[in-house]
XYZ file of C-alpha atoms in Angstrom:
89
model
C -1.167 -16.709 -10.604
C -1.732 -13.237 -9.672
C -5.810 -12.243 -9.267
C -5.249 -9.108 -7.041
C -2.714 -6.592 -6.566
C -2.162 -4.960 -3.246
C 0.200 -2.065 -2.368
C 1.470 -0.959 0.856
C 4.054 2.393 1.741
C 3.873 6.300 1.682
C 3.165 8.565 -1.092
C 5.399 7.034 -3.455
C 2.660 4.321 -4.090
C -0.236 6.126 -3.569
C 0.905 7.986 -6.153
C 0.529 11.322 -4.830
C 2.306 14.082 -7.320
C 0.557 11.904 -10.261
C -2.898 13.973 -11.064
C -5.602 13.645 -8.644
C -8.227 12.362 -10.190
C -5.837 9.244 -11.687
C -3.659 8.804 -9.428
C -4.680 5.303 -7.969
C -4.741 4.202 -11.879
C -1.029 5.723 -12.804
C 0.850 4.941 -10.095
C 3.101 1.826 -10.463
C 0.781 -0.446 -8.599
C -2.118 0.481 -10.665
C 0.188 0.087 -13.822
C 1.276 -3.200 -12.630
C -2.656 -4.705 -11.881
C -3.535 -3.110 -15.144
C -1.172 -4.769 -17.309
C -2.171 -8.222 -15.656
C -5.718 -7.242 -16.116
C -6.317 -7.332 -12.145
C -8.012 -5.212 -9.251
C -6.056 -3.218 -7.546
C -5.943 -2.205 -3.575
C -4.008 0.652 -1.642
C -3.386 0.343 1.402
C -0.385 2.955 1.322
C -0.760 6.474 2.917
C 1.041 9.691 1.738
C 3.749 10.925 4.704
C 3.834 7.409 6.617
C 7.089 6.109 8.334
C 8.147 2.506 7.961
C 6.331 1.345 11.152
C 3.028 2.732 9.456
C 3.986 0.687 6.540
C 5.085 -2.705 8.472
C 1.455 -1.828 9.789
C -0.023 -1.805 6.334
C 0.962 -5.372 5.887
C 0.296 -6.762 8.701
C -3.302 -5.439 7.844
C -3.105 -7.499 4.535
C -2.340 -10.440 5.914
C -5.717 -10.073 8.406
C -7.697 -9.566 6.041
C -6.270 -12.009 3.512
C -5.920 -14.731 5.228
C -9.261 -16.702 4.349
C -9.033 -15.001 1.004
C -7.378 -15.417 -2.593
C -3.260 -14.221 -1.611
C -2.391 -11.159 -3.613
C 0.967 -10.282 -4.669
C 1.600 -7.542 -2.348
C 4.263 -4.804 -3.623
C 5.787 -2.900 -0.648
C 7.814 0.902 -0.511
C 9.836 1.748 1.946
C 10.332 5.139 2.963
C 13.491 6.976 4.729
C 14.645 5.583 8.163
C 14.310 9.374 8.531
C 10.750 9.353 8.898
C 9.054 9.268 12.365
C 5.359 8.955 12.843
C 4.663 9.749 17.065
C 1.292 8.336 18.241
C -1.206 11.109 20.002
C -3.969 11.047 22.048
C -5.037 14.202 20.677
C -7.154 14.696 18.114
């Protein structure tokens, strides 16, 4: 049984391009959660690479270890997108 939708991914997963006031609700994860009438949590971040998406999935596993298991929707991005970590603010 689905009791929560969790979304990992890049800008498509968090509804970038949709009206800002309803981007999460009208994103594909928001529509799936509305269909099943369950909460919707977004770990997705605009502009991230596949490694960061992997880290999002890893974080979901940590966060939900002792909770109900969510249905996790994961989108990937283009393989050429890569984020370089930096110590500079």
